[in-house]
Coordinates of C-alpha atoms in Angstrom, one line a residue:
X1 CA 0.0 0.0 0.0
X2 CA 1.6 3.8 -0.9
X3 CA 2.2 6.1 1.7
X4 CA -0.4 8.6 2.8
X5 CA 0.9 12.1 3.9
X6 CA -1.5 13.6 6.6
X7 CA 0.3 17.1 7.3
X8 CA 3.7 19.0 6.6
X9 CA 5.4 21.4 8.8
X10 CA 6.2 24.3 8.0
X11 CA 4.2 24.6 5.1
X12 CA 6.1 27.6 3.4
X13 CA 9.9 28.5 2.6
X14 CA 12.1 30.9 0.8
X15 CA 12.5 30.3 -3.2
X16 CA 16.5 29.0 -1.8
X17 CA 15.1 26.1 -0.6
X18 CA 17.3 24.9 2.9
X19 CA 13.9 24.7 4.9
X20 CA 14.2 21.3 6.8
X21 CA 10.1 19.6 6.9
X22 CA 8.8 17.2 8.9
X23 CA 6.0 15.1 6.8
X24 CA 3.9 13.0 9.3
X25 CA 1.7 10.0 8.0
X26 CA 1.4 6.5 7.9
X27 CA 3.4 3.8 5.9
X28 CA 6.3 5.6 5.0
X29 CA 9.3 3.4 5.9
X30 CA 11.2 2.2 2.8
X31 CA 10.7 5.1 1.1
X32 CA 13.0 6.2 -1.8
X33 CA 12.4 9.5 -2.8
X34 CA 10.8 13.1 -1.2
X35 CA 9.5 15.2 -4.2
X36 CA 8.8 19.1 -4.3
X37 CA 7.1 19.6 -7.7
X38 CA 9.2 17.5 -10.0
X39 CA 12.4 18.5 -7.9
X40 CA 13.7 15.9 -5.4
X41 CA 14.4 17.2 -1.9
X42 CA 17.6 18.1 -0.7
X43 CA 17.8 15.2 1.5
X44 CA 15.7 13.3 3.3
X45 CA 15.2 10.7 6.5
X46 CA 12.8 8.4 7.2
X47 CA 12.0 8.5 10.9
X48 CA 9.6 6.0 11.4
X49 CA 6.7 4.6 9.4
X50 CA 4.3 7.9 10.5
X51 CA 7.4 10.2 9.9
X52 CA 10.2 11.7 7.4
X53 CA 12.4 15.1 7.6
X54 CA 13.2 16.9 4.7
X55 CA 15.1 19.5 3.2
X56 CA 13.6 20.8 0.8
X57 CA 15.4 22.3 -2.7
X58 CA 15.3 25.7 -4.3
X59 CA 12.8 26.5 -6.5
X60 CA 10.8 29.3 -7.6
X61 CA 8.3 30.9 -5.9
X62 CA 4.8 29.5 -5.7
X63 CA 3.1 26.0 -4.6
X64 CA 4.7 22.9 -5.1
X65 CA 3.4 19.4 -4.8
X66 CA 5.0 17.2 -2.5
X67 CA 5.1 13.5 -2.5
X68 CA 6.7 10.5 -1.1
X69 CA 8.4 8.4 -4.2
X70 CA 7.8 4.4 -2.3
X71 CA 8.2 1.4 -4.0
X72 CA 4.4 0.1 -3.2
X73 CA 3.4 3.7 -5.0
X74 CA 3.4 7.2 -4.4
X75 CA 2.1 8.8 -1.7
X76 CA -0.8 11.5 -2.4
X77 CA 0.3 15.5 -2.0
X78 CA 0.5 17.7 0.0
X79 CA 1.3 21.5 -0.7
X80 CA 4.6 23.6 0.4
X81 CA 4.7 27.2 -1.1
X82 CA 7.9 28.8 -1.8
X83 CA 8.4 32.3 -0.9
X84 CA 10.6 35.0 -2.6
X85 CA 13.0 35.4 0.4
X86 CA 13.4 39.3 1.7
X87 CA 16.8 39.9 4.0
X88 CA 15.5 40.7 7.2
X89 CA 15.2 44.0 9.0
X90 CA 15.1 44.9 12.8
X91 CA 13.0 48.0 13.5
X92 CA 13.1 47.9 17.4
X93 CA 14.7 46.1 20.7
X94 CA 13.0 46.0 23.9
X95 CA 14.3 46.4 26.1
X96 CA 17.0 48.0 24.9
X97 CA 19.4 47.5 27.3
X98 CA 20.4 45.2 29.9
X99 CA 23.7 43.5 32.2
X100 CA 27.0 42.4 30.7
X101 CA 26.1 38.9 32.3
X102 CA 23.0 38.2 29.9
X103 CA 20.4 36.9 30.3
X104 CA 17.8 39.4 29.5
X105 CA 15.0 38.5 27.2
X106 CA 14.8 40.8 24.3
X107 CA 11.4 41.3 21.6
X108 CA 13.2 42.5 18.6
X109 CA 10.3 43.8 16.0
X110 CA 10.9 43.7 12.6
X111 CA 9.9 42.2 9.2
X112 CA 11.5 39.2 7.2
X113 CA 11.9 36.9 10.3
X114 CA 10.1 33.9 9.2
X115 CA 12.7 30.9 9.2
X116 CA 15.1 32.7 10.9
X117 CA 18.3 30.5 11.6
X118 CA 20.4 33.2 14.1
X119 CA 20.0 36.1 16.2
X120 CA 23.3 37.9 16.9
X121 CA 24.4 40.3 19.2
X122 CA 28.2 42.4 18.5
X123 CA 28.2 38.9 16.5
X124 CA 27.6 36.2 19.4
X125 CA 24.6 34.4 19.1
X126 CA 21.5 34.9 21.1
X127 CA 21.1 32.3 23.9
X128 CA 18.4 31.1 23.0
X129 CA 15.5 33.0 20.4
X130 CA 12.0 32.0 19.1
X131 CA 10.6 33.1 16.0
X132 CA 7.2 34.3 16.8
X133 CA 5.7 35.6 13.5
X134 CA 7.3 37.3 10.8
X135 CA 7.4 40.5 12.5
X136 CA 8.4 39.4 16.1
X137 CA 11.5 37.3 17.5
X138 CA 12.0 36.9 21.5
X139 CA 15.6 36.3 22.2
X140 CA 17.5 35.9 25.2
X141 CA 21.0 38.1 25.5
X142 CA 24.6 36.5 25.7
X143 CA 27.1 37.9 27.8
X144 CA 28.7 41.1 26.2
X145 CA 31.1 44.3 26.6
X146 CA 29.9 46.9 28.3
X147 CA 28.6 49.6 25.3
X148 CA 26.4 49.2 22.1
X149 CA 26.0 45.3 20.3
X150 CA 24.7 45.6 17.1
X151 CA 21.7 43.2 17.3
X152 CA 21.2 41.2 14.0
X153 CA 18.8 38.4 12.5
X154 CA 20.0 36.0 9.9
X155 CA 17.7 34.3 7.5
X156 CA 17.9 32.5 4.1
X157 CA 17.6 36.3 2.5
X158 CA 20.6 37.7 4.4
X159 CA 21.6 39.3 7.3
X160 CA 20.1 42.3 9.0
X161 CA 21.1 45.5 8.6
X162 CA 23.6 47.1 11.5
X163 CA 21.3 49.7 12.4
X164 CA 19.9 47.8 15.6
X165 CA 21.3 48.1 18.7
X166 CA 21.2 46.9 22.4
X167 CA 23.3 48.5 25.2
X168 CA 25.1 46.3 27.8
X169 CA 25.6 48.2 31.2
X170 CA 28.1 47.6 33.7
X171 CA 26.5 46.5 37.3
X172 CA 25.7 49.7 39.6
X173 CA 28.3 50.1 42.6
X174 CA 27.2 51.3 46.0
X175 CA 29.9 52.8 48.3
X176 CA 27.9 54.7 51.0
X177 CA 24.6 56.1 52.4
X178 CA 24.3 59.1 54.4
X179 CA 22.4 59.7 56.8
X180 CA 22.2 55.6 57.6
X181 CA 19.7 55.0 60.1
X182 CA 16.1 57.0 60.1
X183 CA 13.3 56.5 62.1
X184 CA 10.8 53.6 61.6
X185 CA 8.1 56.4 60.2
X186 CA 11.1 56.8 57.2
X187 CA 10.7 59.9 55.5
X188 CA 14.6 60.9 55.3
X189 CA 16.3 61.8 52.6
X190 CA 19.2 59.4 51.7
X191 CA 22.2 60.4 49.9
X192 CA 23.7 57.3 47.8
X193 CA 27.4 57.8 46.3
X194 CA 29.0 55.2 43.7
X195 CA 29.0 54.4 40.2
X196 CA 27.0 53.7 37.4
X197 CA 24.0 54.9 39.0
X198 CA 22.6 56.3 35.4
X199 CA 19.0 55.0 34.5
X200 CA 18.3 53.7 37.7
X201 CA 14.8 52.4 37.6
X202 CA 14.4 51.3 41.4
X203 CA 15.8 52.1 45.1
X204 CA 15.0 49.3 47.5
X205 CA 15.3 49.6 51.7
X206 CA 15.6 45.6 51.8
X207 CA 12.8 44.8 49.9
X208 CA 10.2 48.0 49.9
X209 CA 11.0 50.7 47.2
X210 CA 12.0 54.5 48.5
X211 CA 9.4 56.2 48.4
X212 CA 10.6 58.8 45.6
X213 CA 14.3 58.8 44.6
X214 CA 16.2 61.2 41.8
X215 CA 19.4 59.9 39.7
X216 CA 21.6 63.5 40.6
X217 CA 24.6 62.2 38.6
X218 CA 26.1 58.6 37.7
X219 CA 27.7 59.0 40.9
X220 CA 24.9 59.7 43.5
X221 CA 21.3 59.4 43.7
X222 CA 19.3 61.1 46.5
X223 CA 16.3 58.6 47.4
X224 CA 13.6 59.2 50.6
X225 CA 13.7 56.5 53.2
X226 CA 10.0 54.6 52.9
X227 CA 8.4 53.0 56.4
X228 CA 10.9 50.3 57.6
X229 CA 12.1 48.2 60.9
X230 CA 15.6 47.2 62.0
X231 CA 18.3 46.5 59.6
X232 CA 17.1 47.1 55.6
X233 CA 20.7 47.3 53.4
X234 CA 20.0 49.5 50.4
X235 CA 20.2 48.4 46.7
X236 CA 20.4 50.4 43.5
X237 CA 19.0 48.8 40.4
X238 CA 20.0 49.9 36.8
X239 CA 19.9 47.8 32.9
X240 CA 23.1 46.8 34.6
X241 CA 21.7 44.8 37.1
X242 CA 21.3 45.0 40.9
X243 CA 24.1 46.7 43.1
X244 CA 25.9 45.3 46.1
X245 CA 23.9 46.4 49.0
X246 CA 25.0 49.5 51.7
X247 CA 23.7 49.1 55.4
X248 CA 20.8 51.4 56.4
X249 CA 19.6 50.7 60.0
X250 CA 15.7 51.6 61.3
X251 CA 16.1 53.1 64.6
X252 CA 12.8 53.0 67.1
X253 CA 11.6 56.6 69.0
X254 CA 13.4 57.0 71.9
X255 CA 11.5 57.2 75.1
X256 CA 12.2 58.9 78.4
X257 CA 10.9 56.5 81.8
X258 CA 12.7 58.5 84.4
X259 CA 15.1 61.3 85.5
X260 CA 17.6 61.3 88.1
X261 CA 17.4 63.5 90.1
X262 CA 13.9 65.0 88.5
X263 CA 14.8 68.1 90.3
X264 CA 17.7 70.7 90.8
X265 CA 18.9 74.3 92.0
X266 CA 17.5 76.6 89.3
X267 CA 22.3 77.5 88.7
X268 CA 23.5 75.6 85.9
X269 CA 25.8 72.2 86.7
X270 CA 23.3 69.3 88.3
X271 CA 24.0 66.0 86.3
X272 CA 20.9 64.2 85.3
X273 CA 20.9 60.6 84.2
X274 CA 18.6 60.4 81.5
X275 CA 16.8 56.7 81.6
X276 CA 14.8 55.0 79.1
X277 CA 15.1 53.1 75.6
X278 CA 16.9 53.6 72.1
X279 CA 19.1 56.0 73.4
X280 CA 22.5 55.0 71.6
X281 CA 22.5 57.1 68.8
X282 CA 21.5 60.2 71.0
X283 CA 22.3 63.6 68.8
X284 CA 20.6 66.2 71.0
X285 CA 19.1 66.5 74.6
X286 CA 17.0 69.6 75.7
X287 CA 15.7 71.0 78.7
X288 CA 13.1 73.4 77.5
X289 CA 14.3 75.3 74.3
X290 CA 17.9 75.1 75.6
X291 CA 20.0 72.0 73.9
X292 CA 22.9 70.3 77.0
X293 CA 26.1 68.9 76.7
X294 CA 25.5 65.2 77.6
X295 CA 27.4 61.5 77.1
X296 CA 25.3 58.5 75.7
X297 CA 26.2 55.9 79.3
X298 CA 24.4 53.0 77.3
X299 CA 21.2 52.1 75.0
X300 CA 19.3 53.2 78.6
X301 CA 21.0 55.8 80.0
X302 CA 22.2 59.2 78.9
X303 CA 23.8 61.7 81.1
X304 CA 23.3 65.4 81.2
X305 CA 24.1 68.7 82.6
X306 CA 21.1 70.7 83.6
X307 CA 21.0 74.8 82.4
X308 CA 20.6 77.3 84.4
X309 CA 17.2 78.6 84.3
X310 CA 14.3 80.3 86.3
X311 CA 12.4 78.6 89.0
X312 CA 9.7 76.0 87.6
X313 CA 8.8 72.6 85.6
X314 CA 11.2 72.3 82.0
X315 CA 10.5 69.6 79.8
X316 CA 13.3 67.4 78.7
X317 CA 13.6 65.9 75.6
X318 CA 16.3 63.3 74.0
X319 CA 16.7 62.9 69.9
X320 CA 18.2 60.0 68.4
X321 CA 18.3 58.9 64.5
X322 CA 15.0 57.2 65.6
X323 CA 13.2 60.7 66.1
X324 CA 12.8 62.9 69.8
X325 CA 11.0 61.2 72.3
X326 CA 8.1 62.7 74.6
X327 CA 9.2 64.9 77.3
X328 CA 10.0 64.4 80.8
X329 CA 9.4 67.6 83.3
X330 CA 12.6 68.2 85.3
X331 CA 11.7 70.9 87.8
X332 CA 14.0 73.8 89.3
X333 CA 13.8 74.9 92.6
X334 CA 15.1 78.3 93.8
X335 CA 17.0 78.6 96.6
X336 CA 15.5 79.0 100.0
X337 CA 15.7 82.8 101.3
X338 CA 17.8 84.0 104.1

């Protein structure tokens, strides 16, 4: 009994001929001959009874015939139109940029891509790339040099023009942030300094995006501190990639629990020890309006030296990285008359 042929795939190819087939039917082992038109294929294989790859020959454009030549008779046809082939052309990459590692996937748009056999980029093939229509091809990048790659398709009608182009960036580098602690409520403004900081698209405090951040140079960005808790390392992230991270610490309100002693003379001198919680990063303490010198004891305790001030309650007040906690009163007495 002759071969049948149920489908072909693809069905079309360019007038070169060089497009490789895959007939599937039934009966087709032993077969001797692939025929497009009166032209014999390229080469064939016979893969099993249901199936046979081919390569099929050039010819000129329009629809050819294609049988299976078998010895019990040949196989009824099926059609495979040739195509005038066109050299491709890339109109646009997107993105158009991404890491000298690779890795990013890339939708080139064009015309001319249909049996596209390479995507190239600065001449090193794509990693991977799928042909998704004559107009669209998604391709993964290779690894590259930092700068421009010209991005180019191959097909059996040529090679792309070099008039597409996709631009590897070196990695972002992170060397400092200042200020590096805030208060849990966030809300400060952070100055970043490093390099290749250019088309940043993201800030992150550990995982939580600033809140708003501007790209000053490629050497600093100035980004506002979102809500955050406890330690939350800050990352940059460019086409480049992701950025080594910089610490950036959340510091709690500090609070005030008691003053010793919560009285004094209304002269200047008395040492009061300031008690309480989140103290460390102590920057200011106030007795009324009037900022003290004073030395941070421990994460509890800060000492101080009380003003000199008129008879009465003064509320005192410590500020820390984490924000100025509520006041305590701390109350002058005047001296006793003669």
């Amino acid at each position: 009994m002759p071969p049948t042929i149920s489908t072909l795939n693809p069905s079309q190819g360019p007038t070169t001929g060089g497009t490789t087939v895959t007939l599937t039917g039934t009966g087709m082992t032993g077969s001797t001959a692939v025929r497009f038109g009166s032209t014999n294929a390229t080469s064939f294989t016979v893969n099993s009874a249901s199936q046979i790859t081919t390569v099929s020959p050039p010819r000129a454009a329009g629809a050819a015939a294609v049988i299976v030549v078998h010895p019990t008779g040949n196989s009824n046809s099926v059609t495979f139109t040739y195509v005038v082939a066109t050299v491709p052309v890339v109109t646009s990459v997107a993105p158009s940029s991404g890491p000298t590692g690779g890795g990013t996937s890339v939708t080139l748009t064009g015309t001319g891509f249909t049996g596209a056999t390479a995507v190239t980029f600065a001449g090193v093939p794509a990693t991977s790339f799928v042909v998704n229509s004559s107009t669209q091809i998604t391709a993964v990048t290779p690894a590259g040099s930092a700068g421009a790659a010209v991005v180019a398709v191959t097909t059996s009608g040529g090679t792309s023009a070099p008039d597409a182009f996709f631009f590897y960036a070196v990695a972002p580098v992170l060397n400092s942030a200042a200020p590096a602690q805030s208060p849990t409520a966030g809300g400060v403004v952070v100055t970043l300094t490093g390099s290749n900081l250019l088309n940043a698209s993201a800030v992150r405090f550990g995982v939580t995006n600033a809140t708003s951040f501007t790209v000053v140079s490629a050497t600093q960005i100035t980004a506002t501190a979102p809500p955050g808790t406890g330690s939350s390392p800050i990352t940059v992230i460019t086409p480049g990639g992701t950025s080594n991270p910089v610490a950036f610490t959340y510091v709690n309100v500090p609070t005030l629990t008691a003053l010793v002693p919560s009285s004094g003379p209304t002269s200047a001198g008395t040492v009061v020890t300031l008690i309480g919680t989140n103290l460390a990063s102590a920057s200011a303490v106030t007795f009324g309006a009037a900022a003290v010198p004073f030395t941070v004891v421990s994460d509890t305790q800060v000492a101080a030296v009380a003003p000199a001030g008129a008879a009465g309650p003064v509320t005192v007040t410590v500020t820390t990285s984490g924000g100025t906690s509520p006041g305590l009163t701390y109350t002058r007495v005047a001296a006793p008359g003669i």
